[in-house]
PDB file of C-alpha atoms in Angstrom:
ATOM      1  CA  MET A  42     122.620 -89.633 -41.797  1.00  0.00           C
ATOM      2  CA  ALA A  43     123.143 -93.234 -40.172  1.00  0.00           C
ATOM      3  CA  ASP A  44     120.892 -95.501 -42.761  1.00  0.00           C
ATOM      4  CA  SER A  45     123.240 -93.823 -45.528  1.00  0.00           C
ATOM      5  CA  SER A  46     125.378 -96.196 -47.471  1.00  0.00           C
ATOM      6  CA  LEU A  47     129.064 -95.262 -47.640  1.00  0.00           C
ATOM      7  CA  SER A  48     129.383 -94.233 -51.312  1.00  0.00           C
ATOM      8  CA  SER A  49     127.197 -91.684 -50.346  1.00  0.00           C
ATOM      9  CA  LEU A  50     128.491 -89.364 -47.864  1.00  0.00           C
ATOM     10  CA  PRO A  51     130.485 -86.287 -48.827  1.00  0.00           C
ATOM     11  CA  LEU A  52     133.786 -87.171 -48.150  1.00  0.00           C
ATOM     12  CA  SER A  53     133.542 -91.124 -49.510  1.00  0.00           C
ATOM     13  CA  ASP A  54     136.029 -90.905 -51.989  1.00  0.00           C
ATOM     14  CA  LYS A  55     138.567 -88.704 -50.173  1.00  0.00           C
ATOM     15  CA  VAL A  56     141.421 -89.316 -48.161  1.00  0.00           C
ATOM     16  CA  ALA A  57     142.747 -87.454 -44.753  1.00  0.00           C
ATOM     17  CA  LEU A  58     145.761 -87.332 -42.978  1.00  0.00           C
ATOM     18  CA  VAL A  59     145.391 -85.624 -39.802  1.00  0.00           C
ATOM     19  CA  THR A  60     148.706 -84.955 -37.828  1.00  0.00           C
ATOM     20  CA  GLY A  61     148.971 -85.248 -33.671  1.00  0.00           C
ATOM     21  CA  SER A  62     145.683 -87.421 -33.201  1.00  0.00           C
ATOM     22  CA  SER A  63     145.634 -89.967 -30.837  1.00  0.00           C
ATOM     23  CA  THR A  64     143.912 -87.738 -28.778  1.00  0.00           C
ATOM     24  CA  GLY A  65     142.055 -84.294 -28.245  1.00  0.00           C
ATOM     25  CA  LEU A  66     140.970 -82.038 -31.188  1.00  0.00           C
ATOM     26  CA  GLY A  67     143.063 -84.125 -33.406  1.00  0.00           C
ATOM     27  CA  LEU A  68     140.818 -87.752 -32.605  1.00  0.00           C
ATOM     28  CA  ALA A  69     137.866 -85.944 -32.647  1.00  0.00           C
ATOM     29  CA  ILE A  70     138.704 -84.285 -35.995  1.00  0.00           C
ATOM     30  CA  ALA A  71     139.909 -87.878 -37.708  1.00  0.00           C
ATOM     31  CA  LYS A  72     136.794 -89.567 -36.370  1.00  0.00           C
ATOM     32  CA  GLU A  73     134.659 -86.428 -37.643  1.00  0.00           C
ATOM     33  CA  LEU A  74     135.811 -87.027 -41.216  1.00  0.00           C
ATOM     34  CA  GLY A  75     135.633 -90.737 -40.717  1.00  0.00           C
ATOM     35  CA  ARG A  76     131.792 -90.042 -40.515  1.00  0.00           C
ATOM     36  CA  ARG A  77     131.809 -88.324 -43.381  1.00  0.00           C
ATOM     37  CA  GLY A  78     133.262 -90.875 -45.154  1.00  0.00           C
ATOM     38  CA  ALA A  79     137.043 -90.275 -45.371  1.00  0.00           C
ATOM     39  CA  LYS A  80     139.884 -92.718 -45.134  1.00  0.00           C
ATOM     40  CA  VAL A  81     141.612 -91.659 -42.323  1.00  0.00           C
ATOM     41  CA  ALA A  82     145.211 -91.581 -41.849  1.00  0.00           C
ATOM     42  CA  LEU A  83     145.957 -90.795 -37.620  1.00  0.00           C
ATOM     43  CA  ASN A  84     149.641 -90.116 -37.064  1.00  0.00           C
ATOM     44  CA  TYR A  85     151.146 -90.299 -33.507  1.00  0.00           C
ATOM     45  CA  ALA A  86     154.968 -89.100 -32.460  1.00  0.00           C
ATOM     46  CA  HIS A  87     155.388 -91.294 -29.159  1.00  0.00           C
ATOM     47  CA  ASN A  88     152.877 -92.286 -26.858  1.00  0.00           C
ATOM     48  CA  GLN A  89     152.296 -96.180 -28.738  1.00  0.00           C
ATOM     49  CA  VAL A  90     149.553 -96.766 -25.913  1.00  0.00           C
ATOM     50  CA  ARG A  91     147.567 -94.217 -26.528  1.00  0.00           C
ATOM     51  CA  ALA A  92     147.839 -94.225 -30.513  1.00  0.00           C
ATOM     52  CA  GLU A  93     146.764 -97.647 -30.022  1.00  0.00           C
ATOM     53  CA  ARG A  94     143.852 -97.044 -28.343  1.00  0.00           C
ATOM     54  CA  ALA A  95     143.042 -94.001 -30.280  1.00  0.00           C
ATOM     55  CA  LEU A  96     142.755 -95.914 -33.154  1.00  0.00           C
ATOM     56  CA  ASN A  97     140.358 -98.921 -31.641  1.00  0.00           C
ATOM     57  CA  GLU A  98     137.904 -95.620 -30.864  1.00  0.00           C
ATOM     58  CA  PHE A  99     138.201 -94.855 -34.516  1.00  0.00           C
ATOM     59  CA  GLN A 100     137.498 -98.167 -35.909  1.00  0.00           C
ATOM     60  CA  ALA A 101     134.629 -98.612 -33.381  1.00  0.00           C
ATOM     61  CA  THR A 102     132.552 -95.734 -34.875  1.00  0.00           C
ATOM     62  CA  GLY A 103     132.801 -98.150 -38.159  1.00  0.00           C
ATOM     63  CA  SER A 104     134.978 -95.320 -40.445  1.00  0.00           C
ATOM     64  CA  THR A 105     138.147 -96.605 -42.075  1.00  0.00           C
ATOM     65  CA  GLY A 106     141.756 -95.529 -41.417  1.00  0.00           C
ATOM     66  CA  ILE A 107     145.546 -96.311 -40.074  1.00  0.00           C
ATOM     67  CA  MET A 108     147.649 -95.019 -37.014  1.00  0.00           C
ATOM     68  CA  ILE A 109     150.989 -93.904 -38.193  1.00  0.00           C
ATOM     69  CA  PRO A 110     154.067 -93.193 -36.080  1.00  0.00           C
ATOM     70  CA  ALA A 111     155.960 -90.272 -37.674  1.00  0.00           C
ATOM     71  CA  ASP A 112     157.701 -86.629 -36.206  1.00  0.00           C
ATOM     72  CA  VAL A 113     156.181 -85.028 -38.317  1.00  0.00           C
ATOM     73  CA  CYS A 114     158.505 -81.389 -37.948  1.00  0.00           C
ATOM     74  CA  SER A 115     161.346 -83.055 -39.622  1.00  0.00           C
ATOM     75  CA  PRO A 116     161.736 -84.110 -43.572  1.00  0.00           C
ATOM     76  CA  GLU A 117     162.213 -87.978 -42.924  1.00  0.00           C
ATOM     77  CA  GLY A 118     158.751 -88.370 -40.794  1.00  0.00           C
ATOM     78  CA  VAL A 119     156.805 -86.759 -43.004  1.00  0.00           C
ATOM     79  CA  ALA A 120     157.988 -88.555 -46.111  1.00  0.00           C
ATOM     80  CA  ASP A 121     157.423 -91.611 -44.169  1.00  0.00           C
ATOM     81  CA  LEU A 122     153.924 -90.501 -43.004  1.00  0.00           C
ATOM     82  CA  VAL A 123     152.607 -89.756 -46.458  1.00  0.00           C
ATOM     83  CA  SER A 124     154.323 -92.734 -48.415  1.00  0.00           C
ATOM     84  CA  ALA A 125     152.886 -95.029 -45.844  1.00  0.00           C
ATOM     85  CA  THR A 126     149.567 -93.256 -46.112  1.00  0.00           C
ATOM     86  CA  GLU A 127     149.372 -93.503 -49.943  1.00  0.00           C
ATOM     87  CA  ALA A 128     150.525 -96.969 -49.850  1.00  0.00           C
ATOM     88  CA  GLN A 129     147.486 -98.244 -47.575  1.00  0.00           C
ATOM     89  CA  LEU A 130     145.118 -95.389 -48.387  1.00  0.00           C
ATOM     90  CA  GLY A 131     145.683 -93.654 -51.546  1.00  0.00           C
ATOM     91  CA  PRO A 132     146.878 -89.964 -52.004  1.00  0.00           C
ATOM     92  CA  VAL A 133     145.957 -87.272 -49.904  1.00  0.00           C
ATOM     93  CA  ASP A 134     142.979 -85.038 -50.583  1.00  0.00           C
ATOM     94  CA  ILE A 135     142.225 -83.091 -47.459  1.00  0.00           C
ATOM     95  CA  LEU A 136     145.756 -82.257 -45.137  1.00  0.00           C
ATOM     96  CA  ILE A 137     145.054 -81.007 -41.355  1.00  0.00           C
ATOM     97  CA  PRO A 138     148.363 -79.905 -39.711  1.00  0.00           C
ATOM     98  CA  ASN A 139     147.764 -80.550 -35.894  1.00  0.00           C
ATOM     99  CA  ALA A 140     150.567 -81.801 -33.894  1.00  0.00           C
ATOM    100  CA  THR A 141     151.238 -79.916 -30.975  1.00  0.00           C
ATOM    101  CA  GLY A 142     153.670 -80.038 -28.281  1.00  0.00           C
ATOM    102  CA  PRO A 143     153.752 -78.720 -24.674  1.00  0.00           C
ATOM    103  CA  GLN A 144     152.652 -75.271 -24.784  1.00  0.00           C
ATOM    104  CA  PRO A 145     154.010 -73.495 -21.094  1.00  0.00           C
ATOM    105  CA  GLN A 146     152.985 -70.427 -20.228  1.00  0.00           C
ATOM    106  CA  ARG A 147     156.140 -67.982 -19.289  1.00  0.00           C
ATOM    107  CA  PRO A 148     156.969 -64.508 -18.981  1.00  0.00           C
ATOM    108  CA  ILE A 149     159.494 -63.252 -21.873  1.00  0.00           C
ATOM    109  CA  GLU A 150     162.642 -63.956 -19.803  1.00  0.00           C
ATOM    110  CA  ASP A 151     161.599 -66.873 -18.847  1.00  0.00           C
ATOM    111  CA  TYR A 152     161.412 -68.307 -22.488  1.00  0.00           C
ATOM    112  CA  ASP A 153     164.888 -69.175 -24.516  1.00  0.00           C
ATOM    113  CA  TRP A 154     165.256 -69.425 -28.200  1.00  0.00           C
ATOM    114  CA  ALA A 155     164.933 -72.890 -28.632  1.00  0.00           C
ATOM    115  CA  PHE A 156     161.351 -73.214 -27.262  1.00  0.00           C
ATOM    116  CA  TYR A 157     160.311 -70.751 -29.785  1.00  0.00           C
ATOM    117  CA  GLN A 158     161.885 -72.607 -32.606  1.00  0.00           C
ATOM    118  CA  GLU A 159     160.209 -75.487 -31.437  1.00  0.00           C
ATOM    119  CA  MET A 160     156.941 -73.817 -31.776  1.00  0.00           C
ATOM    120  CA  VAL A 161     157.831 -72.854 -35.106  1.00  0.00           C
ATOM    121  CA  ASP A 162     158.626 -76.379 -35.911  1.00  0.00           C
ATOM    122  CA  PHE A 163     155.509 -77.338 -35.229  1.00  0.00           C
ATOM    123  CA  PHE A 164     153.027 -74.434 -35.966  1.00  0.00           C
ATOM    124  CA  ILE A 165     155.041 -73.403 -39.312  1.00  0.00           C
ATOM    125  CA  LYS A 166     157.920 -76.328 -40.379  1.00  0.00           C
ATOM    126  CA  SER A 167     155.473 -78.499 -39.966  1.00  0.00           C
ATOM    127  CA  PRO A 168     152.400 -77.374 -42.293  1.00  0.00           C
ATOM    128  CA  PHE A 169     155.361 -76.528 -44.823  1.00  0.00           C
ATOM    129  CA  LEU A 170     156.424 -80.172 -45.025  1.00  0.00           C
ATOM    130  CA  LEU A 171     153.583 -81.984 -45.290  1.00  0.00           C
ATOM    131  CA  THR A 172     151.717 -79.390 -48.314  1.00  0.00           C
ATOM    132  CA  GLN A 173     155.104 -79.865 -49.696  1.00  0.00           C
ATOM    133  CA  ALA A 174     154.472 -84.173 -49.706  1.00  0.00           C
ATOM    134  CA  THR A 175     151.149 -83.965 -50.488  1.00  0.00           C
ATOM    135  CA  ILE A 176     150.745 -81.027 -52.475  1.00  0.00           C
ATOM    136  CA  ALA A 177     151.395 -82.352 -56.569  1.00  0.00           C
ATOM    137  CA  TYR A 178     148.359 -84.617 -56.592  1.00  0.00           C
ATOM    138  CA  MET A 179     146.147 -81.915 -55.444  1.00  0.00           C
ATOM    139  CA  LYS A 180     147.642 -79.889 -58.177  1.00  0.00           C
ATOM    140  CA  ALA A 181     147.088 -82.798 -60.276  1.00  0.00           C
ATOM    141  CA  GLN A 182     143.304 -83.499 -59.582  1.00  0.00           C
ATOM    142  CA  LYS A 183     142.541 -79.664 -59.315  1.00  0.00           C
ATOM    143  CA  TRP A 184     140.621 -80.106 -56.053  1.00  0.00           C
ATOM    144  CA  GLY A 185     142.092 -80.331 -52.214  1.00  0.00           C
ATOM    145  CA  ARG A 186     141.559 -79.153 -48.562  1.00  0.00           C
ATOM    146  CA  ILE A 187     144.181 -77.379 -46.057  1.00  0.00           C
ATOM    147  CA  VAL A 188     142.464 -76.928 -42.908  1.00  0.00           C
ATOM    148  CA  ASN A 189     145.358 -75.310 -40.183  1.00  0.00           C
ATOM    149  CA  ILE A 190     144.484 -75.425 -36.139  1.00  0.00           C
ATOM    150  CA  GLY A 191     145.236 -72.228 -34.739  1.00  0.00           C
ATOM    151  CA  SER A 192     144.516 -70.559 -31.572  1.00  0.00           C
ATOM    152  CA  GLU A 193     142.280 -67.996 -30.492  1.00  0.00           C
ATOM    153  CA  VAL A 194     145.430 -66.536 -28.209  1.00  0.00           C
ATOM    154  CA  TYR A 195     146.415 -64.699 -31.600  1.00  0.00           C
ATOM    155  CA  GLU A 196     143.263 -62.747 -32.024  1.00  0.00           C
ATOM    156  CA  VAL A 197     142.706 -61.722 -27.794  1.00  0.00           C
ATOM    157  CA  ALA A 198     146.996 -61.205 -27.120  1.00  0.00           C
ATOM    158  CA  HIS A 199     146.836 -63.764 -24.538  1.00  0.00           C
ATOM    159  CA  PRO A 200     149.779 -62.545 -22.231  1.00  0.00           C
ATOM    160  CA  ASN A 201     152.665 -64.882 -21.104  1.00  0.00           C
ATOM    161  CA  PHE A 202     152.203 -67.265 -24.404  1.00  0.00           C
ATOM    162  CA  SER A 203     154.434 -64.742 -26.583  1.00  0.00           C
ATOM    163  CA  ALA A 204     156.084 -68.332 -28.330  1.00  0.00           C
ATOM    164  CA  TYR A 205     152.945 -69.701 -29.137  1.00  0.00           C
ATOM    165  CA  VAL A 206     150.959 -66.676 -29.561  1.00  0.00           C
ATOM    166  CA  ALA A 207     154.061 -65.854 -32.383  1.00  0.00           C
ATOM    167  CA  ALA A 208     154.324 -69.108 -34.090  1.00  0.00           C
ATOM    168  CA  LYS A 209     150.294 -69.589 -34.515  1.00  0.00           C
ATOM    169  CA  GLY A 210     150.647 -66.008 -35.985  1.00  0.00           C
ATOM    170  CA  GLY A 211     153.444 -66.953 -38.340  1.00  0.00           C
ATOM    171  CA  GLN A 212     151.135 -69.967 -39.229  1.00  0.00           C
ATOM    172  CA  LYS A 213     147.963 -67.914 -40.200  1.00  0.00           C
ATOM    173  CA  GLY A 214     149.712 -65.266 -42.017  1.00  0.00           C
ATOM    174  CA  TRP A 215     150.951 -68.907 -44.207  1.00  0.00           C
ATOM    175  CA  THR A 216     147.346 -69.952 -45.038  1.00  0.00           C
ATOM    176  CA  HIS A 217     146.271 -66.665 -46.440  1.00  0.00           C
ATOM    177  CA  SER A 218     149.711 -67.065 -48.296  1.00  0.00           C
ATOM    178  CA  MET A 219     149.050 -70.422 -49.365  1.00  0.00           C
ATOM    179  CA  ALA A 220     145.659 -70.100 -50.066  1.00  0.00           C
ATOM    180  CA  THR A 221     146.368 -67.399 -53.081  1.00  0.00           C
ATOM    181  CA  GLU A 222     148.694 -69.377 -53.912  1.00  0.00           C
ATOM    182  CA  LEU A 223     146.674 -72.328 -54.286  1.00  0.00           C
ATOM    183  CA  ALA A 224     143.331 -70.994 -55.341  1.00  0.00           C
ATOM    184  CA  PRO A 225     143.673 -71.610 -59.202  1.00  0.00           C
ATOM    185  CA  PHE A 226     144.003 -75.334 -58.071  1.00  0.00           C
ATOM    186  CA  GLY A 227     141.088 -76.322 -56.753  1.00  0.00           C
ATOM    187  CA  ILE A 228     142.692 -75.954 -52.865  1.00  0.00           C
ATOM    188  CA  THR A 229     141.341 -73.978 -50.585  1.00  0.00           C
ATOM    189  CA  VAL A 230     143.460 -73.446 -47.476  1.00  0.00           C
ATOM    190  CA  ASN A 231     141.695 -72.234 -43.933  1.00  0.00           C
ATOM    191  CA  MET A 232     142.377 -72.028 -40.313  1.00  0.00           C
ATOM    192  CA  VAL A 233     140.443 -72.717 -37.685  1.00  0.00           C
ATOM    193  CA  SER A 234     140.998 -71.618 -34.310  1.00  0.00           C
ATOM    194  CA  PRO A 235     139.409 -72.683 -31.188  1.00  0.00           C
ATOM    195  CA  GLY A 236     139.169 -70.792 -28.346  1.00  0.00           C
ATOM    196  CA  TRP A 237     140.278 -73.080 -24.758  1.00  0.00           C
ATOM    197  CA  ILE A 238     138.874 -76.543 -25.579  1.00  0.00           C
ATOM    198  CA  PRO A 239     139.155 -78.700 -22.508  1.00  0.00           C
ATOM    199  CA  THR A 240     141.172 -81.933 -23.540  1.00  0.00           C
ATOM    200  CA  GLU A 241     143.457 -84.348 -21.581  1.00  0.00           C
ATOM    201  CA  ARG A 242     145.914 -81.613 -21.568  1.00  0.00           C
ATOM    202  CA  HIS A 243     143.966 -79.383 -19.280  1.00  0.00           C
ATOM    203  CA  ALA A 244     142.749 -81.898 -16.874  1.00  0.00           C
ATOM    204  CA  ASP A 245     145.149 -80.324 -13.895  1.00  0.00           C
ATOM    205  CA  ASP A 246     144.634 -76.564 -14.997  1.00  0.00           C
ATOM    206  CA  PRO A 247     143.890 -74.624 -11.779  1.00  0.00           C
ATOM    207  CA  GLN A 248     139.781 -74.729 -11.333  1.00  0.00           C
ATOM    208  CA  GLU A 249     139.967 -70.731 -10.953  1.00  0.00           C
ATOM    209  CA  ALA A 250     140.866 -69.937 -14.439  1.00  0.00           C
ATOM    210  CA  LYS A 251     138.789 -72.120 -16.118  1.00  0.00           C
ATOM    211  CA  ASP A 252     135.371 -70.501 -13.797  1.00  0.00           C
ATOM    212  CA  ALA A 253     136.878 -67.281 -15.139  1.00  0.00           C
ATOM    213  CA  TYR A 254     137.688 -67.984 -19.058  1.00  0.00           C
ATOM    214  CA  LEU A 255     133.894 -69.879 -18.770  1.00  0.00           C
ATOM    215  CA  ALA A 256     132.021 -66.734 -17.296  1.00  0.00           C
ATOM    216  CA  GLY A 257     133.457 -64.686 -20.556  1.00  0.00           C
ATOM    217  CA  ILE A 258     132.175 -66.981 -22.920  1.00  0.00           C
ATOM    218  CA  PRO A 259     129.060 -65.288 -24.789  1.00  0.00           C
ATOM    219  CA  ALA A 260     127.450 -68.441 -25.654  1.00  0.00           C
ATOM    220  CA  GLY A 261     127.272 -69.618 -21.948  1.00  0.00           C
ATOM    221  CA  ARG A 262     129.023 -72.868 -22.045  1.00  0.00           C
ATOM    222  CA  TRP A 263     132.412 -74.802 -22.941  1.00  0.00           C
ATOM    223  CA  GLY A 264     133.144 -75.660 -26.439  1.00  0.00           C
ATOM    224  CA  THR A 265     133.601 -79.335 -27.216  1.00  0.00           C
ATOM    225  CA  PRO A 266     136.313 -81.251 -29.459  1.00  0.00           C
ATOM    226  CA  GLU A 267     133.417 -81.564 -31.302  1.00  0.00           C
ATOM    227  CA  ASP A 268     132.925 -78.449 -32.393  1.00  0.00           C
ATOM    228  CA  VAL A 269     136.234 -77.691 -34.194  1.00  0.00           C
ATOM    229  CA  ALA A 270     135.414 -81.083 -35.562  1.00  0.00           C
ATOM    230  CA  ASP A 271     132.531 -80.117 -36.980  1.00  0.00           C
ATOM    231  CA  ALA A 272     134.188 -76.746 -38.117  1.00  0.00           C
ATOM    232  CA  VAL A 273     137.144 -78.339 -40.173  1.00  0.00           C
ATOM    233  CA  ALA A 274     134.871 -81.481 -41.893  1.00  0.00           C
ATOM    234  CA  ASN A 275     132.690 -79.167 -42.917  1.00  0.00           C
ATOM    235  CA  LEU A 276     135.959 -76.988 -44.845  1.00  0.00           C
ATOM    236  CA  CYS A 277     136.515 -80.387 -46.374  1.00  0.00           C
ATOM    237  CA  THR A 278     133.515 -80.944 -47.898  1.00  0.00           C
ATOM    238  CA  PRO A 279     132.861 -80.116 -51.777  1.00  0.00           C
ATOM    239  CA  GLN A 280     130.194 -77.206 -50.593  1.00  0.00           C
ATOM    240  CA  SER A 281     133.411 -75.310 -49.596  1.00  0.00           C
ATOM    241  CA  ALA A 282     134.933 -74.952 -52.647  1.00  0.00           C
ATOM    242  CA  PHE A 283     134.794 -71.124 -52.764  1.00  0.00           C
ATOM    243  CA  ILE A 284     135.497 -70.654 -49.173  1.00  0.00           C
ATOM    244  CA  THR A 285     139.470 -69.828 -48.539  1.00  0.00           C
ATOM    245  CA  GLY A 286     141.613 -67.609 -46.673  1.00  0.00           C
ATOM    246  CA  GLN A 287     139.445 -67.628 -44.224  1.00  0.00           C
ATOM    247  CA  THR A 288     140.024 -68.120 -40.134  1.00  0.00           C
ATOM    248  CA  ILE A 289     136.820 -69.482 -38.310  1.00  0.00           C
ATOM    249  CA  CYS A 290     136.997 -68.765 -34.577  1.00  0.00           C
ATOM    250  CA  VAL A 291     135.386 -71.526 -32.790  1.00  0.00           C
ATOM    251  CA  ASN A 292     134.933 -70.044 -29.104  1.00  0.00           C
ATOM    252  CA  GLY A 293     131.937 -68.677 -28.157  1.00  0.00           C
ATOM    253  CA  GLY A 294     131.912 -65.537 -28.962  1.00  0.00           C
ATOM    254  CA  ARG A 295     135.171 -64.864 -27.347  1.00  0.00           C
ATOM    255  CA  SER A 296     137.441 -63.168 -30.210  1.00  0.00           C
ATOM    256  CA  PRO A 297     137.314 -59.932 -31.158  1.00  0.00           C
ATOM    257  CA  LEU A 298     136.751 -60.870 -34.946  1.00  0.00           C
TER     258      LEU A 298
END
């Protein structure tokens, strides 16, 4: 595809918004959507230096994009994010709610409701707010793509992770409900659920845990951020118009589904 003109790329007339995209899976997703021709609004919450580095990396691929700071768990932050995207790139056609916070693993006795609420805010409240803020244009044009980022932990019943797993389960249910609600408008809503994909946040994870996980992957290798990004981008193409309400597990065959 290297010799193709921008207008021949499958997403060349689309605007994508990817939250939490200054690092890890979010940045990989943004870069893949850009490679397929979309103009991309990237997003971060706190680390401006890292965000500037990510935007430089994104733009070095030749894609068009901007980086916008915003708290995507607040109505005000989402409103500002969507407004800035529309002003600089155009209305949002593709929405990828990817932002997340810390993910500590603890027994139930060591959690409090405040942390449970934080997980709900990231994985249910934020997609809800983002969808509300972008859905009018998608409905009007009878085309849209929403891809939530789930996790295999919901499918494999990971212990000592109840806050994260519960919120991801709620996000999956919301995905299915929205898929049914929005299908008559030509809008698809799906979920991509990665396994353990090593990114910056996993740099200090115990080596024995990494070795044990790798040994249980039927495909015999680690997944990469690019594996996840490719699955997300495929669901955003015009050719995926009849795929909605689905969960795609990107984990080398580990999940029971």
